[in-house]
Short mmCIF file of C-alpha atoms in Angstrom, two decimals:
data_model
loop_
_atom_site.label_atom_id
_atom_site.label_comp_id
_atom_site.label_asym_id
_atom_site.label_seq_id
_atom_site.Cartn_x
_atom_site.Cartn_y
_atom_site.Cartn_z
CA UNK A 29 49.02 173.48 131.47
CA UNK A 30 52.26 173.73 133.46
CA UNK A 31 55.17 172.84 132.39
CA UNK A 32 58.12 172.01 134.78
CA UNK A 33 59.41 168.57 135.23
CA UNK A 34 57.13 167.71 138.43
CA UNK A 35 54.45 168.95 136.66
CA UNK A 36 55.35 166.70 133.71
CA UNK A 37 55.91 163.65 136.23
CA UNK A 38 52.67 164.10 137.83
CA UNK A 39 50.76 164.12 134.30
CA UNK A 40 52.72 160.95 134.00
CA UNK A 41 51.53 159.58 136.79
CA UNK A 42 48.08 160.15 136.23
CA UNK A 43 47.68 157.42 133.21
CA UNK A 44 50.40 154.63 134.40
CA UNK A 45 49.01 151.49 135.99
CA UNK A 46 48.88 151.91 140.22
CA UNK A 47 51.76 150.54 142.35
CA UNK A 48 50.83 146.86 144.03
CA UNK A 49 51.94 143.48 144.85
CA UNK A 50 51.14 142.35 140.59
CA UNK A 51 53.65 144.55 139.52
CA UNK A 52 56.51 145.63 141.75
CA UNK A 53 59.57 143.70 140.80
CA UNK A 54 62.28 142.62 143.89
CA UNK A 55 64.41 144.51 145.23
CA UNK A 56 68.27 144.12 143.65
CA UNK A 57 69.94 141.23 145.15
CA UNK A 58 67.12 139.78 147.24
CA UNK A 59 66.51 136.72 145.16
CA UNK A 60 69.76 134.74 145.70
CA UNK A 61 69.66 132.15 142.75
CA UNK A 62 71.91 129.06 144.59
CA UNK A 63 74.64 128.29 142.70
CA UNK A 64 77.60 125.90 142.31
CA UNK A 65 80.69 127.90 142.15
CA UNK A 66 82.54 125.68 139.79
CA UNK A 67 86.04 127.39 140.10
CA UNK A 68 84.63 128.18 144.37
CA UNK A 69 87.42 126.23 145.86
CA UNK A 70 89.97 126.09 143.47
CA UNK A 71 87.24 123.44 141.44
CA UNK A 72 87.26 120.92 143.60
CA UNK A 73 84.28 117.88 144.62
CA UNK A 74 81.65 120.42 146.38
CA UNK A 75 81.55 118.45 149.57
CA UNK A 76 80.41 115.21 147.31
CA UNK A 77 83.70 113.44 147.19
CA UNK A 78 85.91 111.82 144.67
CA UNK A 79 84.31 109.49 142.69
CA UNK A 80 81.63 106.54 143.61
CA UNK A 81 78.39 106.87 145.10
CA UNK A 82 79.26 109.87 146.55
CA UNK A 83 79.10 111.57 143.09
CA UNK A 84 77.08 109.62 141.52
CA UNK A 85 74.50 108.01 143.41
CA UNK A 86 71.11 109.43 144.92
CA UNK A 87 70.87 108.88 148.13
CA UNK A 88 66.82 108.97 149.29
CA UNK A 89 65.34 111.26 151.22
CA UNK A 90 64.91 109.66 154.80
CA UNK A 91 62.30 106.87 155.58
CA UNK A 92 61.79 106.61 151.49
CA UNK A 93 61.74 102.64 150.45
CA UNK A 94 61.76 102.98 146.93
CA UNK A 95 58.17 102.92 146.18
CA UNK A 96 56.95 100.67 149.19
CA UNK A 97 55.01 101.47 152.15
CA UNK A 98 57.54 103.21 153.98
CA UNK A 99 57.86 101.91 157.72
CA UNK A 100 56.84 105.65 159.36
CA UNK A 101 53.93 104.88 157.34
CA UNK A 102 52.90 101.81 157.49
CA UNK A 103 51.18 101.60 160.84
CA UNK A 104 48.07 104.24 162.21
CA UNK A 105 49.68 106.52 164.46
CA UNK A 106 48.64 106.89 168.09
CA UNK A 107 49.63 110.29 169.32
CA UNK A 108 50.35 108.93 173.38
CA UNK A 109 52.07 112.19 174.07
CA UNK A 110 49.86 114.47 172.09
CA UNK A 111 50.27 118.00 173.41
CA UNK A 112 52.70 117.09 176.08
CA UNK A 113 54.37 120.69 175.73
CA UNK A 114 51.44 122.48 176.60
CA UNK A 115 50.21 120.31 179.71
CA UNK A 116 50.53 121.94 183.11
CA UNK A 117 54.03 121.27 184.96
CA UNK A 118 54.64 121.07 188.89
CA UNK A 119 58.16 120.91 189.68
CA UNK A 120 58.40 118.47 193.07
CA UNK A 121 58.84 119.63 196.84
CA UNK A 122 59.44 116.72 198.80
CA UNK A 123 58.16 116.78 202.84
CA UNK A 124 61.96 115.94 203.18
CA UNK A 125 62.82 119.25 202.00
CA UNK A 126 59.97 121.19 203.40
CA UNK A 127 60.87 119.81 206.93
CA UNK A 128 64.40 121.19 206.24
CA UNK A 129 63.49 124.20 205.19
CA UNK A 130 61.40 124.89 208.21
CA UNK A 131 64.08 123.53 210.75
CA UNK A 132 66.48 125.71 209.52
CA UNK A 133 64.40 128.76 209.36
CA UNK A 134 63.90 128.82 206.25
CA UNK A 135 60.20 128.98 206.33
CA UNK A 136 58.72 130.42 209.26
CA UNK A 137 55.89 127.60 209.96
CA UNK A 138 53.89 129.91 212.51
CA UNK A 139 52.84 131.86 209.31
CA UNK A 140 50.75 129.82 206.50
CA UNK A 141 53.12 128.48 203.93
CA UNK A 142 52.24 128.98 200.01
CA UNK A 143 53.95 129.61 197.19
CA UNK A 144 55.32 132.85 198.10
CA UNK A 145 57.28 131.72 201.18
CA UNK A 146 58.81 128.79 199.56
CA UNK A 147 60.13 130.85 196.55
CA UNK A 148 61.24 133.53 198.80
CA UNK A 149 63.79 130.65 200.59
CA UNK A 150 65.68 130.80 197.36
CA UNK A 151 66.04 127.26 197.32
CA UNK A 152 63.13 126.65 194.94
CA UNK A 153 62.38 128.15 191.37
CA UNK A 154 59.31 127.90 188.92
CA UNK A 155 59.17 129.14 185.58
CA UNK A 156 55.69 130.10 184.42
CA UNK A 157 56.57 130.86 180.78
CA UNK A 158 57.64 127.18 180.87
CA UNK A 159 54.27 126.29 181.68
CA UNK A 160 55.29 125.49 184.99
CA UNK A 161 52.11 126.48 187.52
CA UNK A 162 53.48 125.75 191.22
CA UNK A 163 54.84 123.57 193.79
CA UNK A 164 53.91 119.54 193.62
CA UNK A 165 54.14 118.31 197.35
CA UNK A 166 55.78 114.97 197.43
CA UNK A 167 56.34 112.28 199.67
CA UNK A 168 59.36 111.89 199.86
CA UNK A 169 60.18 112.07 203.38
CA UNK A 170 56.16 111.65 205.14
CA UNK A 171 57.00 109.26 207.43
CA UNK A 172 59.44 111.58 209.24
CA UNK A 173 57.46 114.66 208.53
CA UNK A 174 56.31 116.29 211.75
CA UNK A 175 56.07 119.95 211.50
CA UNK A 176 52.47 121.51 212.16
CA UNK A 177 52.31 123.56 209.15
CA UNK A 178 49.24 125.38 206.85
CA UNK A 179 50.47 124.85 203.43
CA UNK A 180 49.04 125.65 200.45
CA UNK A 181 50.79 124.07 197.55
CA UNK A 182 49.46 123.22 193.89
CA UNK A 183 49.47 119.50 193.97
CA UNK A 184 49.66 116.79 196.29
CA UNK A 185 48.96 113.31 196.49
CA UNK A 186 46.87 111.58 199.42
CA UNK A 187 49.82 110.58 201.20
CA UNK A 188 51.44 113.83 201.46
CA UNK A 189 47.82 114.86 202.36
CA UNK A 190 47.53 112.26 204.88
CA UNK A 191 51.36 112.86 206.07
CA UNK A 192 50.43 116.50 207.07
CA UNK A 193 47.25 116.24 208.61
CA UNK A 194 48.86 113.73 210.91
CA UNK A 195 51.17 116.19 212.06
CA UNK A 196 48.63 118.66 212.95
CA UNK A 197 48.64 120.69 210.14
CA UNK A 198 46.32 121.57 207.30
CA UNK A 199 46.87 121.19 203.55
CA UNK A 200 44.63 122.98 200.56
CA UNK A 201 46.04 123.06 196.62
CA UNK A 202 45.08 125.89 194.78
CA UNK A 203 45.45 126.93 191.68
CA UNK A 204 47.79 130.50 190.20
CA UNK A 205 47.17 131.72 186.78
CA UNK A 206 50.79 132.62 185.12
CA UNK A 207 50.14 136.49 185.77
CA UNK A 208 49.65 136.22 189.37
CA UNK A 209 52.74 133.52 189.79
CA UNK A 210 54.36 135.83 187.88
CA UNK A 211 53.70 138.58 190.60
CA UNK A 212 54.57 135.79 193.42
CA UNK A 213 57.95 134.68 192.34
CA UNK A 214 59.81 137.89 193.47
CA UNK A 215 56.80 139.83 195.14
CA UNK A 216 59.90 142.53 195.62
CA UNK A 217 60.27 143.41 191.87
CA UNK A 218 56.54 142.75 191.49
CA UNK A 219 55.64 145.98 193.96
CA UNK A 220 58.32 148.16 192.14
CA UNK A 221 56.89 147.77 188.58
CA UNK A 222 53.85 149.76 190.10
CA UNK A 223 50.97 147.78 188.72
CA UNK A 224 48.08 146.78 190.83
CA UNK A 225 48.19 143.17 192.20
CA UNK A 226 46.20 141.00 190.10
CA UNK A 227 43.18 139.00 190.38
CA UNK A 228 43.43 135.23 190.63
CA UNK A 229 41.87 133.59 187.70
CA UNK A 230 39.69 130.49 187.94
CA UNK A 231 41.36 127.65 187.10
CA UNK A 232 40.71 125.98 183.26
CA UNK A 233 38.02 122.99 182.87
CA UNK A 234 40.28 120.46 182.60
CA UNK A 235 41.73 121.96 186.53
CA UNK A 236 38.54 122.86 187.76
CA UNK A 237 37.19 119.36 188.98
CA UNK A 238 40.59 118.67 191.02
CA UNK A 239 40.66 122.03 192.60
CA UNK A 240 37.17 121.85 193.85
CA UNK A 241 37.66 118.27 195.20
CA UNK A 242 37.45 118.06 198.96
CA UNK A 243 39.65 114.94 198.40
CA UNK A 244 42.49 116.78 197.48
CA UNK A 245 41.53 119.68 199.86
CA UNK A 246 41.40 121.94 196.42
CA UNK A 247 40.61 125.65 197.57
CA UNK A 248 36.82 125.81 195.90
CA UNK A 249 35.67 122.56 197.90
CA UNK A 250 32.93 122.85 200.44
CA UNK A 251 34.66 123.41 204.35
CA UNK A 252 32.32 121.16 205.52
CA UNK A 253 33.47 117.87 202.86
CA UNK A 254 36.67 118.82 203.78
CA UNK A 255 36.48 118.47 207.22
CA UNK A 256 34.42 115.10 206.84
CA UNK A 257 37.49 113.97 204.33
CA UNK A 258 40.21 114.57 207.06
CA UNK A 259 38.19 112.22 209.08
CA UNK A 260 38.32 109.63 206.30
CA UNK A 261 41.35 109.77 205.43
CA UNK A 262 42.57 109.51 209.14
CA UNK A 263 40.47 106.27 209.51
CA UNK A 264 41.67 104.99 205.61
CA UNK A 265 45.46 105.90 206.87
CA UNK A 266 44.85 104.58 210.45
CA UNK A 267 45.98 107.69 212.51
CA UNK A 268 44.37 109.45 214.90
CA UNK A 269 43.36 113.23 213.74
CA UNK A 270 44.16 115.71 215.31
CA UNK A 271 41.41 118.25 216.12
CA UNK A 272 42.52 121.74 215.21
CA UNK A 273 39.50 123.44 216.90
CA UNK A 274 40.80 123.09 220.16
CA UNK A 275 44.23 123.82 219.36
CA UNK A 276 45.96 127.14 220.45
CA UNK A 277 46.56 127.69 216.76
CA UNK A 278 43.24 127.66 215.87
CA UNK A 279 43.99 130.87 213.87
CA UNK A 280 46.97 129.86 211.73
CA UNK A 281 46.15 126.24 210.69
CA UNK A 282 42.77 128.34 209.30
CA UNK A 283 43.54 130.97 207.86
CA UNK A 284 42.76 131.02 203.55
CA UNK A 285 42.97 132.69 200.92
CA UNK A 286 40.08 134.54 198.56
CA UNK A 287 39.64 132.28 195.76
CA UNK A 288 40.85 135.46 193.66
CA UNK A 289 43.30 137.11 196.53
CA UNK A 290 47.32 136.15 195.69
CA UNK A 291 48.45 137.13 198.62
CA UNK A 292 47.37 137.13 202.48
CA UNK A 293 46.00 140.09 203.78
CA UNK A 294 46.41 142.03 200.33
CA UNK A 295 43.38 142.52 198.53
CA UNK A 296 43.82 142.70 194.25
CA UNK A 297 44.19 145.82 192.62
CA UNK A 298 45.73 147.54 195.10
CA UNK A 299 48.98 148.91 194.23
CA UNK A 300 52.04 148.76 197.05
CA UNK A 301 54.72 151.49 197.39
CA UNK A 302 57.29 150.22 198.62
CA UNK A 303 59.43 153.28 198.51
CA UNK A 304 56.60 155.37 200.51
CA UNK A 305 55.11 152.56 202.76
CA UNK A 306 51.80 153.20 201.04
CA UNK A 307 49.11 150.87 199.53
CA UNK A 308 47.16 152.57 197.13
CA UNK A 309 43.32 151.71 197.08
CA UNK A 310 41.26 152.05 193.47
CA UNK A 311 38.06 154.17 195.18
CA UNK A 312 36.05 154.07 191.58
CA UNK A 313 32.94 151.99 191.49
CA UNK A 314 33.87 149.94 188.38
CA UNK A 315 37.19 148.96 189.33
CA UNK A 316 35.80 147.54 192.84
CA UNK A 317 33.29 145.69 191.02
CA UNK A 318 36.22 144.26 188.76
CA UNK A 319 38.45 143.40 191.49
CA UNK A 320 35.91 142.08 194.38
CA UNK A 321 35.28 137.85 193.93
CA UNK B 21 41.70 171.21 130.37
CA UNK B 22 41.02 173.47 133.37
CA UNK B 23 40.76 170.99 135.81
CA UNK B 24 44.26 169.42 134.67
CA UNK B 25 45.77 172.53 135.35
CA UNK B 26 44.01 172.83 138.70
CA UNK B 27 45.20 169.94 139.36
CA UNK B 28 48.79 170.64 138.52
CA UNK B 29 48.26 173.73 140.23
CA UNK B 30 47.25 172.37 143.74
CA UNK B 31 49.77 169.29 143.26
CA UNK B 32 53.09 171.81 143.24
CA UNK B 33 51.57 173.48 146.06
CA UNK B 34 51.62 170.81 147.62
CA UNK B 35 55.17 169.58 146.64
CA UNK B 36 56.74 173.18 147.33
CA UNK B 37 55.10 172.67 151.33
CA UNK B 38 56.87 168.74 151.52
CA UNK B 39 59.69 169.69 150.32
CA UNK B 40 59.79 172.52 152.72
CA UNK B 41 59.30 170.71 155.82
CA UNK B 42 61.05 167.52 154.56
CA UNK B 43 64.31 169.50 154.58
CA UNK B 44 63.84 171.61 157.17
CA UNK B 45 61.52 170.31 160.13
CA UNK B 46 61.40 166.85 159.77
CA UNK B 47 64.04 164.76 162.01
CA UNK B 48 63.21 160.87 161.96
CA UNK B 49 62.73 159.44 165.23
CA UNK B 50 62.06 156.04 165.97
CA UNK B 51 61.66 154.76 169.61
CA UNK B 52 62.67 151.00 169.08
CA UNK B 53 63.73 150.13 173.02
CA UNK B 54 63.11 150.59 176.50
CA UNK B 55 66.29 152.98 176.95
CA UNK B 56 65.73 155.14 173.89
CA UNK B 57 62.25 155.59 174.56
CA UNK B 58 61.06 159.08 175.97
CA UNK B 59 60.74 159.20 179.87
CA UNK B 60 56.88 158.95 180.73
CA UNK B 61 55.83 161.96 182.91
CA UNK B 62 53.01 163.57 184.16
CA UNK B 63 50.49 160.39 183.68
CA UNK B 64 47.58 161.63 183.33
CA UNK B 65 45.77 158.74 186.24
CA UNK B 66 42.02 158.92 185.95
CA UNK B 67 40.66 156.42 188.07
CA UNK B 68 40.45 157.90 191.76
CA UNK B 69 42.17 156.14 194.64
CA UNK B 70 42.89 156.11 198.42
CA UNK B 71 46.46 156.51 199.96
CA UNK B 72 46.46 154.31 203.10
CA UNK B 73 49.34 153.83 205.37
CA UNK B 74 47.92 151.45 207.53
CA UNK B 75 50.29 149.46 209.68
CA UNK B 76 48.02 146.36 209.81
CA UNK B 77 48.15 146.31 206.10
CA UNK B 78 51.64 146.67 205.74
CA UNK B 79 52.75 143.60 208.21
CA UNK B 80 51.36 141.68 205.46
CA UNK B 81 53.40 143.39 202.77
CA UNK B 82 56.74 142.92 205.19
CA UNK B 83 55.77 139.18 205.73
CA UNK B 84 55.87 138.68 201.86
CA UNK B 85 58.89 140.46 201.15
CA UNK B 86 62.56 137.91 199.97
CA UNK B 87 64.68 137.93 202.77
CA UNK B 88 67.37 139.72 202.13
CA UNK B 89 70.54 137.60 203.48
CA UNK B 90 69.84 133.63 204.91
CA UNK B 91 68.37 133.50 207.97
CA UNK B 92 70.63 132.22 211.35
CA UNK B 93 70.14 129.02 212.17
CA UNK B 94 67.66 128.11 215.25
CA UNK B 95 68.98 127.08 218.61
CA UNK B 96 66.83 123.07 218.11
CA UNK B 97 67.81 120.12 219.75
CA UNK B 98 66.63 117.66 217.26
CA UNK B 99 66.48 118.12 214.32
CA UNK B 100 63.91 115.54 212.42
CA UNK B 101 65.72 116.13 209.02
CA UNK B 102 69.24 114.78 208.43
CA UNK B 103 70.93 117.99 209.05
CA UNK B 104 73.11 118.56 211.46
CA UNK B 105 74.47 122.38 212.90
CA UNK B 106 77.88 122.25 212.83
CA UNK B 107 79.79 121.81 215.98
CA UNK B 108 82.26 123.94 218.18
CA UNK B 109 86.35 123.46 219.32
CA UNK B 110 87.31 123.49 216.05
CA UNK B 111 90.20 125.73 217.52
CA UNK B 112 92.63 122.85 217.85
CA UNK B 113 91.63 120.37 214.98
CA UNK B 114 94.26 119.78 212.55
CA UNK B 115 91.98 121.19 209.87
CA UNK B 116 88.42 122.53 209.23
CA UNK B 117 85.79 122.65 206.37
CA UNK B 118 83.38 125.99 206.97
CA UNK B 119 79.41 125.24 206.39
CA UNK B 120 78.51 127.07 203.07
CA UNK B 121 76.44 130.49 203.31
CA UNK B 122 73.21 127.97 203.41
CA UNK B 123 74.64 126.01 206.52
CA UNK B 124 74.91 123.25 204.19
CA UNK B 125 77.89 120.92 204.14
CA UNK B 126 80.47 121.79 201.04
CA UNK B 127 80.36 118.25 199.61
CA UNK B 128 79.11 117.62 196.01
CA UNK B 129 78.52 115.55 193.12
CA UNK B 130 79.22 116.16 189.64
CA UNK B 131 78.47 114.54 186.95
CA UNK B 132 80.47 114.24 183.63
CA UNK B 133 80.84 112.75 180.54
CA UNK B 134 77.02 112.59 180.41
CA UNK B 135 76.53 110.43 183.00
CA UNK B 136 79.72 108.56 183.24
CA UNK B 137 81.97 109.73 185.21
CA UNK B 138 81.03 110.48 188.84
CA UNK B 139 83.32 112.77 191.18
CA UNK B 140 82.75 113.46 194.48
CA UNK B 141 84.08 117.04 195.35
CA UNK B 142 84.85 118.40 198.88
CA UNK B 143 85.09 122.26 199.37
CA UNK B 144 85.95 125.18 201.60
CA UNK B 145 89.21 123.04 203.39
CA UNK B 146 91.54 124.64 205.64
CA UNK B 147 94.22 123.80 207.41
CA UNK B 148 96.33 119.95 206.63
CA UNK B 149 94.10 118.95 203.49
CA UNK B 150 96.68 115.66 203.40
CA UNK B 151 95.46 114.72 206.72
CA UNK B 152 91.96 114.68 205.81
CA UNK B 153 92.80 113.07 202.35
CA UNK B 154 94.71 109.97 204.72
CA UNK B 155 91.28 110.06 207.04
CA UNK B 156 89.49 110.25 204.65
CA UNK B 157 90.42 107.58 202.40
CA UNK B 158 90.99 105.38 205.80
CA UNK B 159 87.63 105.53 205.58
CA UNK B 160 86.15 105.30 202.25
CA UNK B 161 88.53 102.35 201.31
CA UNK B 162 86.42 99.54 202.21
CA UNK B 163 83.55 100.74 200.31
CA UNK B 164 85.91 100.43 197.01
CA UNK B 165 87.68 97.26 195.85
CA UNK B 166 89.53 99.72 193.38
CA UNK B 167 92.03 101.78 194.91
CA UNK B 168 90.45 105.29 195.66
CA UNK B 169 91.94 108.35 193.23
CA UNK B 170 91.84 111.45 194.79
CA UNK B 171 92.87 114.68 193.80
CA UNK B 172 94.07 117.06 196.27
CA UNK B 173 93.98 120.79 195.27
CA UNK B 174 95.94 122.73 198.41
CA UNK B 175 95.97 126.16 197.47
CA UNK B 176 91.91 125.96 196.64
CA UNK B 177 91.37 123.90 199.41
CA UNK B 178 89.05 121.27 197.38
CA UNK B 179 89.58 117.07 197.46
CA UNK B 180 87.99 115.43 193.90
CA UNK B 181 87.38 111.83 194.45
CA UNK B 182 86.45 109.60 191.76
CA UNK B 183 82.95 108.21 192.16
CA UNK B 184 80.40 108.50 194.29
CA UNK B 185 81.15 108.50 197.50
CA UNK B 186 78.90 112.13 198.69
CA UNK B 187 76.80 110.73 201.49
CA UNK B 188 79.31 108.55 202.73
CA UNK B 189 81.69 111.64 203.17
CA UNK B 190 78.57 114.16 204.50
CA UNK B 191 77.97 111.42 207.34
CA UNK B 192 81.54 110.87 208.25
CA UNK B 193 81.88 114.81 208.47
CA UNK B 194 79.12 115.10 210.48
CA UNK B 195 80.11 112.71 213.00
CA UNK B 196 83.21 114.43 213.35
CA UNK B 197 81.51 117.53 214.22
CA UNK B 198 82.04 119.36 211.13
#
């Protein structure tokens, strides 16, 4: 049997109960009892004022009607805006603004216009972390719109689609998930992070219908259906549909991204090195399979 | 009793070794931030990859990199949007209003007092600001029943006026080639 203090303490510990949530005590000072200090501010009334209702009356909680069925509980709940804070938002960009961007050389109409080129103007912003999912092209200035563009937006009305197609251009609506958007909003910053270009995710179930609808020019729709709908829309709005097959900019107007691609010409999985001006392409079979569309 | 003594013996050794290590070798380290964490060096990348330097692919990278400066205005005969580039020959005019770096007219609407007070704000005025004020007043006064209230800051080159006259001022400045 040992005789040192440490041995005695260890011996004692064997017979003591284990420390657990049931028998530990709060840290000293952890629990503070709310006390109304009698002489705290020279013995005044602690915010209750002098005499009368302030000191003596019982102020009931908000909405309480002394035993009546309260007004705020009297009617059934009608949650019109339930989940509105979770819905996808598309900050607007008008056709008039787009026209201005093209005319003042902020956007190059000789290349396909997408979210990246609109963000690169510095005149339009989106915040993916605030549930903003891209551009909503609005119809302001639709009558004056005269730019032949190949534009890809995230949301567009029928009138907008008609005015873009009337001007001889093409429009696509495409979905980007938040990680892809984060890469697109500042490409330089993204490439400097040195991570592979993400593959674009498929739209969520409530958006897949929109993005595979040829009337909405969805990027997942059948191209033949889209060309049919182009003609239908031109007849509805009463304009002669420009023939893009015979257009000299046919390759520009028909350039489309792969559904898994977020940048034109750059495959997901590639790492762009801006310093050495090189592109690293993965060779592993599993990575190739992961990034394939 | 023998097990008890054995336990005491081993615990003594354990305590001694712990004590030794704690007193001399253990230095608390806690990486609680980006800047005081150690630098990641010699990362072992297991994935095989190919380093390419093809100008064809790089063309697409350059296409999506944001431009460092605001692009020059193109030579264009007709503007369909309401944009009008600034005219030339301002040398002999008594005052001058420079365009912004985005080639726009520096006239803005400031809304104050939670949307109650509207102020039109003209910036970047050079030269005879008082003459500009008189001419603007002559143009804008018919639009308002009350006399226009204008605040001319000659030093800062700004005119602030009460009321929303932004589109009218922009129109007037475009008419006068500014």
